[in-house]
Amino acid sequence: MASACSIRVRGVVQGVGFRPFVYRLARANTLGGWVLNDEEGVEIYLEGPERAVQSFVEDLRTQPPPAASIAEMEVRAATPIGIHEFTIRQSQRRKGPTVRVSPDLPVCRECLEELFDPSNRRYEYPYINCTNCGPRYTVLRVLPYDRPNTTMKDWPLDEYCRAEYVNPANRRFHAQPVACPACGPNYYLHADHGVSNQGEGSIRRAVALLNQGKILAVKGLGGYHLACDAWNSVAVTALRQRKYRKEKPFALMTRDLEVARRVIALSQEAEVLLTSNARPIVLAPARAKIAGVAPESDELGVMLPYTPLHHLLFAAGAPQVLVMTSANRSSEPIAYEDEDAFSRLRGIADAFLVGQRPIARRVDDSVVRAGVWGPVVLRRARGYAPGAVATLPTRRPILALGADLKNTVTLVVNGQALVSQHIGDLDHYSCFRAFEETVRDLVSIYEVDWDELLVVHDCHPQYASTVYASEMKVAQRLAIQHHRAHVASVLAEQGAWDQQVVGVSFDGTGYGDDGSIWGGEIFVGSMKRGFERAVHLRPAWLPGGDAAAQHPVQAAAGFLAQIGDLPELRAAPFHFPERYRSALAIVGKGIRSFSTTSVGRLFDTAAALLGFTREITFEGQAAMWLEHLARGVQEAEPYPFPCTGKELDFVPLLRALIEDRLRGRPISQIARAVQSGFAQGLADVVTAVCRTQGLNTVILSGGVFQNELLLEDLKTMLANAPITVWTNHAVPANDGGLSLGQAALATFAQSRSQSNTMIG
Ligand code: ZN
Ligand code: FE
């Protein structure tokens, strides 16, 4: 019996070989009908024998194309109209798009085989790709995802590519960035004031330079990398000096998984992340000691090759382990436009390996870790962005601007929370420009009306993102408190809107309800009802405000001022520099000192007392140093970190630390006791709050929870408690996840105030 149906598919279904897949599946089942892309995703109409229609639907549901991700599939019965052929129809365009843009994909196995097959037309062609692989977000200019809307529009297809592009049975059917050496872009090597090699010759020359210890700028998917031989310490040192990057770890790219396994200790979970379609940088315990790559850390960040060019470089004999770091000077955003790269990287790179295909937008590499509570994202960018991370219960378009550090923005379209790639720290002018570009870019891709936008921002009046929000011409603005947004980011990932929780929000800095600097907050509440501050760190002083984040001894002065009869910290074994004394004086006079509950600064204080008395050169450095030190020791009796009333009291912990230090206890043992003290204090307080409130779900968020040892200890300590712990997985626990939390809380702040109005 003939039957018919329409199928609406939503999710990542464009630019991932969905239509040809549907076409082949329909043909295999001898069904008539059509398939097309539109703003909502893919629409399918089918007609034929009832059993064939059913088996088609079943197959599509259970075995979609590898790069697709179906969020929703809606099947509606229809009346057969007598179509026997199956066709692919033109893309339709009616209204604002809600289809999801696919993140960029690594080169697939079939394309790799062709890349190294001398008889193939695309032999050694660095821009080989197909519907299962290749660039997406980084070549897309506007939706829908069709070739004229990508950065490939200037390369008309030749006959060979066109034949594949229009053949529904081909792997390259409607593969928008498809190209071959005859019709597509290529790579060239730019050195010594001119182009010296093109095509395959450029790769050989690049490899020769890498082997000579030179630093190479290499154009990738979302920007330029600076590459050099990781085992060549002279090259690594030169890179650090030229990039003004003293100590922050460099990412590595290894030839393949086998080499990666020699460089880092890979758990099964870490290996899954490393080889996943996102191809992120995976942080894992170092196996190899590579000088200068990640000083004072026991982890290394490794990624696998993900573009055809990377594979070509290794196949041509590039060093098996390359430093592959974002091409920029210290905290600038990654360079992605050729002219900009030439001017900004002159003096850093010895040569440039430049691809002709333009990059539509900058997207850094992502950084992840296989954590004790599951995968953790530390920087969310290439391979993940701009994927939806949550579905919020709202139809209203919302734009959440995040915080000024580790900024990301979130756009909510039809309830889909689309989180941008990592942007950076907005106090750098060039990062702020990148922030503005990203906001405009996201809003324009999804054709959201500015007039309809609800804009959400942090409460900090001096944040650049707050000032930006205040100057926007939009329907409505809403400020969301920083630490509540951290807690909300976890609940948004979980879609838990009613769940009553104990929400722990520990970080370095955030604007509190009372205008002081918060960062050690424990809330009770839910998304629907809001969050009440239940416990917080005992307040300390922060001399010089947020500037103290640069100098652990300066932060220490504000915390230690609370402790009577201190020893002379400028003497042995502490050796605090002069800066400490002037900071103490400021606190004593009560000038330029701000009240704070920052756990991040408390970690800095502990690190300073253990010997980290210099200026930090990247955010979180002192805490990482302390964690690294503590990892040298299996376990230690935790220092006391009690909760009295509503305050977690750090004084007993610091006192014990100082006494042990004066007694000459080894610093790694002290560091271990500090780490377990933090964990035990927190475990005790959340257990107590859960008990008194009758709750059993604890949220951990905020940058402090990037400290994996703290999470490990907490997991052990809470193992027998009747408590479920939720942490961030899709977005970072640091401020990179804040925009998601802001957007989610805004959804409920809206409904709360609406219902208030109704009651009133
Ligand atoms: Zn492919
Ligand atoms: Fe924060």
PDB file of C-alpha atoms in Angstrom, residues 1-7 25-26 29-32 44-60 73 75-78 80:
ATOM      1  CA  MET A   1       0.000   0.000   0.000  1.00  0.00           C
ATOM      2  CA  ALA A   2       1.331   3.438  -0.865  1.00  0.00           C
ATOM      3  CA  SER A   3       1.945   5.825   1.969  1.00  0.00           C
ATOM      4  CA  ALA A   4       3.556   9.251   2.308  1.00  0.00           C
ATOM      5  CA  CYS A   5       5.070  11.438   4.976  1.00  0.00           C
ATOM      6  CA  SER A   6       6.950  14.670   5.603  1.00  0.00           C
ATOM      7  CA  ILE A   7       9.941  14.667   7.865  1.00  0.00           C
ATOM      8  CA  LEU A  25      18.648   6.055   1.359  1.00  0.00           C
ATOM      9  CA  ALA A  26      15.437   6.965  -0.493  1.00  0.00           C
ATOM     10  CA  ASN A  29      14.241   1.971  -0.597  1.00  0.00           C
ATOM     11  CA  THR A  30      12.787   2.868  -4.046  1.00  0.00           C
ATOM     12  CA  LEU A  31      10.921   5.815  -2.619  1.00  0.00           C
ATOM     13  CA  GLY A  32       9.776   8.946  -4.432  1.00  0.00           C
ATOM     14  CA  ILE A  44      12.026  15.550   3.494  1.00  0.00           C
ATOM     15  CA  TYR A  45       8.967  14.368   1.606  1.00  0.00           C
ATOM     16  CA  LEU A  46       8.623  10.631   0.968  1.00  0.00           C
ATOM     17  CA  GLU A  47       6.173   8.477  -0.885  1.00  0.00           C
ATOM     18  CA  GLY A  48       6.085   4.721  -1.606  1.00  0.00           C
ATOM     19  CA  PRO A  49       5.293   1.358  -0.069  1.00  0.00           C
ATOM     20  CA  GLU A  50       4.495   1.703   3.614  1.00  0.00           C
ATOM     21  CA  ARG A  51       7.196  -0.700   4.755  1.00  0.00           C
ATOM     22  CA  ALA A  52       9.841   1.110   2.726  1.00  0.00           C
ATOM     23  CA  VAL A  53       8.818   4.447   4.255  1.00  0.00           C
ATOM     24  CA  GLN A  54       9.066   2.973   7.728  1.00  0.00           C
ATOM     25  CA  SER A  55      12.443   1.428   7.179  1.00  0.00           C
ATOM     26  CA  PHE A  56      13.709   4.739   5.762  1.00  0.00           C
ATOM     27  CA  VAL A  57      12.611   6.590   8.905  1.00  0.00           C
ATOM     28  CA  GLU A  58      14.128   3.932  11.111  1.00  0.00           C
ATOM     29  CA  ASP A  59      17.467   4.042   9.268  1.00  0.00           C
ATOM     30  CA  LEU A  60      17.636   7.817   9.336  1.00  0.00           C
ATOM     31  CA  MET A  73      12.987  14.625  13.992  1.00  0.00           C
ATOM     32  CA  VAL A  75       7.410  12.808  11.128  1.00  0.00           C
ATOM     33  CA  ARG A  76       3.961  13.755   9.810  1.00  0.00           C
ATOM     34  CA  ALA A  77       1.717  11.530   7.680  1.00  0.00           C
ATOM     35  CA  ALA A  78       0.730  12.899   4.267  1.00  0.00           C
ATOM     36  CA  PRO A  80       0.386  10.339  -1.555  1.00  0.00           C
TER      37      PRO A  80
END
